[in-house]
Amino acid sequence: QVQLVESGGGLVQPGGSLRLSCAASGSIFSFVSMGWYRQAPGKERELVAIIRRSGPTNYVDSVKGRFTISRDSAENTVYLQMNSLKLEDTAVYYCNGRTANLEYWGRGTQVTVSS
């Protein structure tokens, strides 16, 4: 059973930075893609950033230039570096991994941006 475990969330002031980590129980290259989603109160879950097995990345427009998704294959970990955080970035952030047939989710980590 594949497990994805997020960490790194917390409380940060506007303009601050956080780095989220998603540790996979197996090789991250077993996934066709891995991504970060977020869900704010009263809103639908949205894709924030994705990295494909071959390397290309994509971001939702609202985080372009501020967030960076990366991976460390030796650690089987995917990261989300979040800079210049805004109040509207407040949400629960979820790690996602997709194979050809299945989809896996972590339990989420809370990110709160507040002054």
mmCIF file of C-alpha atoms in Angstrom:
data_model
loop_
_atom_site.group_PDB
_atom_site.id
_atom_site.type_symbol
_atom_site.label_atom_id
_atom_site.label_comp_id
_atom_site.label_asym_id
_atom_site.label_seq_id
_atom_site.Cartn_x
_atom_site.Cartn_y
_atom_site.Cartn_z
ATOM 1 C CA GLN A 1 0.000 0.000 0.000
ATOM 2 C CA VAL A 2 1.476 3.293 -1.110
ATOM 3 C CA GLN A 3 1.514 6.055 1.477
ATOM 4 C CA LEU A 4 2.106 9.760 0.993
ATOM 5 C CA VAL A 5 2.907 11.799 4.098
ATOM 6 C CA GLU A 6 2.987 15.580 4.029
ATOM 7 C CA SER A 7 4.856 17.833 6.418
ATOM 8 C CA GLY A 8 6.041 21.408 6.666
ATOM 9 C CA GLY A 9 2.810 23.317 7.056
ATOM 10 C CA GLY A 10 2.305 25.988 9.662
ATOM 11 C CA LEU A 11 1.533 29.598 10.405
ATOM 12 C CA VAL A 12 3.415 32.265 8.461
ATOM 13 C CA GLN A 13 3.051 35.996 7.927
ATOM 14 C CA PRO A 14 2.230 37.437 4.517
ATOM 15 C CA GLY A 15 5.371 37.605 2.420
ATOM 16 C CA GLY A 16 6.915 34.688 4.253
ATOM 17 C CA SER A 17 8.011 31.274 3.011
ATOM 18 C CA LEU A 18 7.339 27.636 3.759
ATOM 19 C CA ARG A 19 8.549 24.401 2.252
ATOM 20 C CA LEU A 20 6.181 21.462 2.162
ATOM 21 C CA SER A 21 7.452 17.907 1.876
ATOM 22 C CA CYS A 22 5.679 14.800 0.635
ATOM 23 C CA ALA A 23 7.409 11.559 1.522
ATOM 24 C CA ALA A 24 6.375 8.501 -0.479
ATOM 25 C CA SER A 25 6.617 4.983 0.918
ATOM 26 C CA GLY A 26 8.072 3.773 -2.390
ATOM 27 C CA SER A 27 9.883 5.171 -5.385
ATOM 28 C CA ILE A 28 8.412 8.418 -6.632
ATOM 29 C CA PHE A 29 9.183 7.249 -10.153
ATOM 30 C CA SER A 30 6.440 4.655 -9.771
ATOM 31 C CA PHE A 31 4.085 7.592 -10.252
ATOM 32 C CA VAL A 32 3.268 9.045 -13.654
ATOM 33 C CA SER A 33 2.940 12.388 -11.921
ATOM 34 C CA MET A 34 2.981 13.878 -8.456
ATOM 35 C CA GLY A 35 1.344 17.076 -7.437
ATOM 36 C CA TRP A 36 0.207 19.404 -4.731
ATOM 37 C CA TYR A 37 -3.432 20.370 -4.330
ATOM 38 C CA ARG A 38 -5.023 22.708 -1.850
ATOM 39 C CA GLN A 39 -8.450 23.240 -0.408
ATOM 40 C CA ALA A 40 -9.515 26.399 1.355
ATOM 41 C CA PRO A 41 -12.617 26.530 3.576
ATOM 42 C CA GLY A 42 -15.760 26.612 1.475
ATOM 43 C CA LYS A 43 -13.860 26.077 -1.760
ATOM 44 C CA GLU A 44 -13.170 23.148 -4.029
ATOM 45 C CA ARG A 45 -9.835 21.389 -4.044
ATOM 46 C CA GLU A 46 -7.566 22.835 -6.727
ATOM 47 C CA LEU A 47 -4.348 21.729 -8.351
ATOM 48 C CA VAL A 48 -1.468 23.963 -7.319
ATOM 49 C CA ALA A 49 1.543 22.345 -8.969
ATOM 50 C CA ILE A 50 2.422 19.133 -10.725
ATOM 51 C CA ILE A 51 5.632 17.413 -11.735
ATOM 52 C CA ARG A 52 5.624 14.619 -14.258
ATOM 53 C CA ARG A 53 7.857 11.574 -14.222
ATOM 54 C CA SER A 54 9.814 12.934 -17.186
ATOM 55 C CA GLY A 55 10.323 16.264 -15.441
ATOM 56 C CA PRO A 56 7.953 18.951 -16.798
ATOM 57 C CA THR A 57 6.103 21.031 -14.250
ATOM 58 C CA ASN A 58 2.936 23.101 -14.313
ATOM 59 C CA TYR A 59 1.457 25.604 -11.905
ATOM 60 C CA VAL A 60 -1.869 27.253 -11.360
ATOM 61 C CA ASP A 61 -1.640 30.872 -12.478
ATOM 62 C CA SER A 62 -2.083 32.268 -8.978
ATOM 63 C CA VAL A 63 1.202 30.746 -7.734
ATOM 64 C CA LYS A 64 3.417 31.110 -10.795
ATOM 65 C CA GLY A 65 6.665 32.825 -9.905
ATOM 66 C CA ARG A 66 6.124 32.208 -6.186
ATOM 67 C CA PHE A 67 5.904 28.417 -5.759
ATOM 68 C CA THR A 68 8.310 25.761 -7.000
ATOM 69 C CA ILE A 69 7.711 22.018 -7.107
ATOM 70 C CA SER A 70 10.738 19.748 -7.032
ATOM 71 C CA ARG A 71 11.711 16.209 -6.162
ATOM 72 C CA ASP A 72 14.515 14.221 -4.583
ATOM 73 C CA SER A 73 14.482 10.696 -5.953
ATOM 74 C CA ALA A 74 17.020 9.492 -3.413
ATOM 75 C CA GLU A 75 14.676 10.548 -0.616
ATOM 76 C CA ASN A 76 11.470 9.609 -2.474
ATOM 77 C CA THR A 77 10.218 13.051 -1.608
ATOM 78 C CA VAL A 78 8.475 15.818 -3.502
ATOM 79 C CA TYR A 79 8.685 19.390 -2.264
ATOM 80 C CA LEU A 80 6.696 22.556 -2.678
ATOM 81 C CA GLN A 81 8.690 25.694 -1.963
ATOM 82 C CA MET A 82 6.288 28.525 -1.307
ATOM 83 C CA ASN A 83 7.593 32.096 -1.290
ATOM 84 C CA SER A 84 5.878 35.474 -1.037
ATOM 85 C CA LEU A 85 2.915 33.847 0.626
ATOM 86 C CA LYS A 86 -0.406 35.650 0.527
ATOM 87 C CA LEU A 87 -3.479 35.496 2.726
ATOM 88 C CA GLU A 88 -5.301 33.660 -0.064
ATOM 89 C CA ASP A 89 -2.749 30.835 0.042
ATOM 90 C CA THR A 90 -4.286 29.695 3.315
ATOM 91 C CA ALA A 91 -5.564 26.149 2.822
ATOM 92 C CA VAL A 92 -4.965 22.504 3.555
ATOM 93 C CA TYR A 93 -2.323 21.287 1.119
ATOM 94 C CA TYR A 94 -2.508 17.707 -0.136
ATOM 95 C CA CYS A 95 0.076 15.596 -1.887
ATOM 96 C CA ASN A 96 -1.145 13.506 -4.813
ATOM 97 C CA GLY A 97 0.441 10.700 -6.751
ATOM 98 C CA ARG A 98 -0.950 9.090 -9.892
ATOM 99 C CA THR A 99 -0.026 5.838 -11.551
ATOM 100 C CA ALA A 100 -1.525 4.573 -14.800
ATOM 101 C CA ASN A 101 -4.541 3.191 -12.945
ATOM 102 C CA LEU A 102 -4.603 4.537 -9.414
ATOM 103 C CA GLU A 103 -4.477 7.763 -7.485
ATOM 104 C CA TYR A 104 -3.087 8.293 -4.000
ATOM 105 C CA TRP A 105 -3.553 11.122 -1.523
ATOM 106 C CA GLY A 106 -1.859 12.218 1.635
ATOM 107 C CA ARG A 107 -3.826 13.421 4.630
ATOM 108 C CA GLY A 108 -2.893 17.045 4.138
ATOM 109 C CA THR A 109 -0.995 19.733 5.980
ATOM 110 C CA GLN A 110 -2.432 23.066 7.057
ATOM 111 C CA VAL A 111 -0.885 26.278 5.768
ATOM 112 C CA THR A 112 -2.137 29.464 7.392
ATOM 113 C CA VAL A 113 -1.000 32.863 6.183
ATOM 114 C CA SER A 114 -1.939 35.531 8.670
ATOM 115 C CA SER A 115 -0.604 38.734 10.158
#
